[in-house]
Coordinates of C-alpha atoms in Angstrom, one line a residue:
X29 CA 95.8 41.6 113.5
X30 CA 100.2 41.8 113.7
X31 CA 101.8 39.8 115.1
X32 CA 103.9 40.9 118.6
X33 CA 108.0 40.7 117.1
X34 CA 109.6 37.8 119.2
X35 CA 112.4 39.7 121.5
X36 CA 116.5 39.5 121.1
X37 CA 116.3 36.8 123.8
X38 CA 113.2 34.7 121.7
X39 CA 115.1 35.1 119.0
X40 CA 118.9 34.3 119.8
X41 CA 116.6 30.4 121.4
X42 CA 114.7 30.5 118.6
X43 CA 118.4 30.2 117.0
X44 CA 120.1 28.3 119.5
X45 CA 121.5 25.5 117.4
X46 CA 122.6 27.4 114.4
X47 CA 126.2 29.3 116.3
X48 CA 129.2 29.1 116.1
X49 CA 131.6 28.2 119.3
X50 CA 133.2 31.0 120.0
X51 CA 135.7 29.2 121.7
X52 CA 137.4 26.3 120.3
X53 CA 135.1 23.7 122.1
X54 CA 133.1 21.0 121.9
X55 CA 130.5 18.6 123.8
X56 CA 133.1 15.4 124.8
X57 CA 135.2 18.2 127.1
X58 CA 135.1 18.8 130.3
X59 CA 134.1 22.1 131.6
X60 CA 134.9 23.6 135.3
X61 CA 132.7 26.2 136.5
X62 CA 134.2 28.9 138.8
X63 CA 132.6 30.2 141.7
X64 CA 133.9 34.0 142.3
X65 CA 132.2 34.9 144.8
X66 CA 131.9 35.4 148.7
X67 CA 131.5 31.6 149.2
X68 CA 134.6 31.1 147.2
X69 CA 137.4 31.2 150.6
X70 CA 140.3 30.7 148.7
X71 CA 140.8 33.6 146.7
X72 CA 143.0 35.1 149.7
X73 CA 143.2 39.3 148.5
X74 CA 146.5 38.7 148.4
X75 CA 146.5 36.2 145.4
X76 CA 143.9 39.0 143.9
X77 CA 145.8 41.0 144.5
X78 CA 149.4 39.0 142.4
X79 CA 148.2 38.4 138.9
X80 CA 150.8 35.3 139.0
X81 CA 149.3 33.9 142.0
X82 CA 145.9 34.6 141.1
X83 CA 146.3 33.0 137.6
X84 CA 148.8 29.6 138.8
X85 CA 144.8 29.8 141.0
X86 CA 143.1 29.7 137.6
X87 CA 145.8 27.0 136.1
X88 CA 145.4 24.6 139.2
X89 CA 141.6 24.0 139.2
X90 CA 141.2 23.3 135.6
X91 CA 145.0 20.6 135.6
X92 CA 143.3 19.2 138.7
X93 CA 139.4 19.0 138.0
X94 CA 140.8 18.0 133.8
X95 CA 138.9 20.9 132.1
X96 CA 139.4 22.2 129.0
X97 CA 137.7 25.6 130.2
X98 CA 136.8 27.1 133.3
X99 CA 133.5 29.3 133.0
X100 CA 130.4 31.5 134.7
X101 CA 129.8 34.4 136.3
X102 CA 126.8 35.9 135.1
X103 CA 124.5 38.3 137.6
X104 CA 127.2 36.7 140.3
X105 CA 128.5 39.1 142.7
X106 CA 132.1 39.1 142.6
X107 CA 134.4 39.6 145.5
X108 CA 137.0 39.5 142.7
X109 CA 136.3 43.4 142.2
X110 CA 138.0 44.4 144.8
X111 CA 141.1 43.7 143.7
X112 CA 140.9 47.1 140.8
X113 CA 139.9 50.7 141.8
X114 CA 138.4 50.7 137.8
X115 CA 135.1 48.6 140.0
X116 CA 135.4 51.9 142.4
X117 CA 132.2 54.3 142.4
X118 CA 132.5 57.2 144.2
X119 CA 129.4 58.2 146.5
X120 CA 126.8 56.5 148.5
X121 CA 126.0 54.3 145.7
X122 CA 129.0 51.6 146.6
X123 CA 131.5 49.9 144.4
X124 CA 130.9 47.7 141.0
X125 CA 131.0 43.9 141.4
X126 CA 127.8 41.8 139.6
X127 CA 129.6 40.6 136.4
X128 CA 127.4 41.2 133.5
X129 CA 129.0 38.5 131.4
X130 CA 130.2 35.5 130.9
X131 CA 133.5 34.2 131.0
X132 CA 135.1 31.6 130.2
X133 CA 139.2 30.4 131.6
X134 CA 142.0 29.4 129.1
X135 CA 145.0 29.0 128.5
X136 CA 146.5 32.2 126.7
X137 CA 146.3 32.9 122.2
X138 CA 143.1 30.6 122.5
X139 CA 141.4 31.5 119.3
X140 CA 137.9 33.5 119.6
X141 CA 135.7 33.4 116.7
X142 CA 132.8 34.6 115.5
X143 CA 129.3 33.1 117.2
X144 CA 127.6 34.5 113.5
X145 CA 128.3 36.9 110.7
X146 CA 128.6 40.9 112.8
X147 CA 130.6 44.3 111.2
X148 CA 133.2 45.4 113.9
X149 CA 131.5 48.3 115.9
X150 CA 134.4 49.8 117.9
X151 CA 137.5 48.3 119.8
X152 CA 140.3 49.6 122.3
X153 CA 142.6 49.4 124.3
X154 CA 141.4 49.6 127.6
X155 CA 144.2 49.9 129.3
X156 CA 144.7 50.1 133.3
X157 CA 144.0 47.6 136.2
X158 CA 142.0 44.8 136.9
X159 CA 140.0 46.5 133.0
X160 CA 139.0 44.8 130.2
X161 CA 142.4 44.6 127.5
X162 CA 142.0 44.4 124.5
X163 CA 138.5 44.7 123.6
X164 CA 136.1 44.3 120.5
X165 CA 132.1 45.3 119.9
X166 CA 130.6 43.0 117.1
X167 CA 127.2 43.6 115.9
X168 CA 124.7 41.4 114.0
X169 CA 121.3 41.6 113.9
X170 CA 119.2 38.2 114.2
X171 CA 115.7 38.0 113.7
X172 CA 115.8 42.1 112.3
X173 CA 116.2 43.1 116.0
X174 CA 120.0 44.6 115.8
X175 CA 122.3 44.3 119.1
X176 CA 126.1 43.5 120.1
X177 CA 128.4 41.3 120.9
X178 CA 132.0 42.2 122.8
X179 CA 134.9 40.4 123.1
X180 CA 137.0 41.5 126.6
X181 CA 140.8 40.5 127.2
X182 CA 142.5 39.9 124.9
X183 CA 145.6 40.1 123.5
X184 CA 147.1 43.3 121.6
X185 CA 147.8 41.0 118.2
X186 CA 143.6 41.2 118.3
X187 CA 143.0 44.4 117.4
X188 CA 146.5 45.8 115.8
X189 CA 145.0 45.9 112.3
X190 CA 141.1 45.8 113.0
X191 CA 138.9 48.5 111.5
X192 CA 135.7 49.4 112.3
X193 CA 133.2 48.4 109.3
X194 CA 134.7 45.2 109.1
X195 CA 132.8 41.7 108.6
X196 CA 133.4 39.4 110.4
X197 CA 131.9 35.6 109.4
X198 CA 130.6 33.8 111.7
X199 CA 133.6 31.2 112.5
X200 CA 135.9 33.2 111.8
X201 CA 138.9 32.9 114.2
X202 CA 139.6 36.7 114.7
X203 CA 141.0 37.5 118.5
X204 CA 142.8 35.6 120.7
X205 CA 142.9 34.9 124.7
X206 CA 145.9 37.7 126.2
X207 CA 148.1 37.5 128.4
X208 CA 148.0 39.5 131.2
X209 CA 150.4 42.7 130.6
X210 CA 147.3 43.3 127.5
X211 CA 143.9 41.9 129.0
X212 CA 143.6 44.4 131.9
X213 CA 146.5 42.0 134.0
X214 CA 144.1 39.4 134.6
X215 CA 144.6 35.7 134.1
X216 CA 143.6 34.7 130.3
X217 CA 140.6 34.4 129.9
X218 CA 137.3 35.6 127.3
X219 CA 135.1 38.5 128.9
X220 CA 131.8 37.5 126.6
X221 CA 129.1 39.7 126.4
X222 CA 125.9 40.6 124.8
X223 CA 124.7 44.4 124.5
X224 CA 121.4 45.2 123.4
X225 CA 122.5 49.1 123.2
X226 CA 125.7 49.9 123.2
X227 CA 124.4 53.7 124.7
X228 CA 127.0 55.9 122.2
X229 CA 129.9 53.8 123.8
X230 CA 132.6 52.0 122.1
X231 CA 135.3 50.5 122.1
X232 CA 134.2 49.9 126.0
X233 CA 130.7 49.3 127.8
X234 CA 130.2 48.3 131.4
X235 CA 130.5 44.3 131.6
X236 CA 130.2 45.5 136.4
X237 CA 127.5 46.8 137.4
X238 CA 126.5 47.8 140.8
X239 CA 124.0 46.1 142.5
X240 CA 121.6 49.2 142.2
X241 CA 121.8 49.1 138.7
X242 CA 121.4 45.5 138.4
X243 CA 117.6 45.0 136.4
X244 CA 119.0 47.8 134.3
X245 CA 122.0 46.3 133.2
X246 CA 120.8 42.6 132.8
X247 CA 118.0 44.5 130.7
X248 CA 120.5 45.6 128.0
X249 CA 122.7 42.7 128.6
X250 CA 121.1 39.7 128.6
X251 CA 122.3 36.1 129.2
X252 CA 125.3 34.8 127.2
X253 CA 124.4 31.8 127.9
X254 CA 121.8 31.9 124.9
X255 CA 124.5 32.1 122.1
X256 CA 127.1 29.9 124.2
X257 CA 125.4 27.1 125.5
X258 CA 127.8 26.0 127.1
X259 CA 126.7 26.0 130.5
X260 CA 124.6 23.5 130.3
X261 CA 128.2 21.2 130.6
X262 CA 129.9 22.9 133.0
X263 CA 130.3 20.5 136.1

């Protein structure tokens, strides 16, 4: 009798100790779990519309707690996307608010490294206010399963000399956190997302979806902490 092939999630769990950190991090560093839901009343509409004030808020939170990075956001229903029309939807479906990746908030120019060997699937400069800014998508194979990692809010230098099909080795610093003018006008951070099926898209894939289609998107975009293995250190 033929044994069933492990799922992507199972394959990632089995390989959990073999991935390279995506950002410079070790277990001695402090991580701050950041909440961008309606429960965080410190985030006013005025702050969210002003990138400098939003950045100052993130920086102050990290400094007060002595955290190397802020982290979180997978499957989180976020109010912060009200800052951009990118996340509005026409009709009765409602706006996009459910986050599909994990955000790692830190200093601009923080290096971003490949968690495993891969190739460049595609890249783009998604420059609308609130969008990804410079974006890279890598393709990987694990346990015979083809999947993708998406890196959003990068610096423009990350994509200047890139080409599709380029090999990226595990641990290679192939990108960096962008400044607001290059990262979609956000405080510096990395949006890291797993995507099973790119559904024909290149250089972009939704990192936020409507709540009504939550299950389909979560199925296609598993928990990024399966590779990051960082959330257990967040406090």
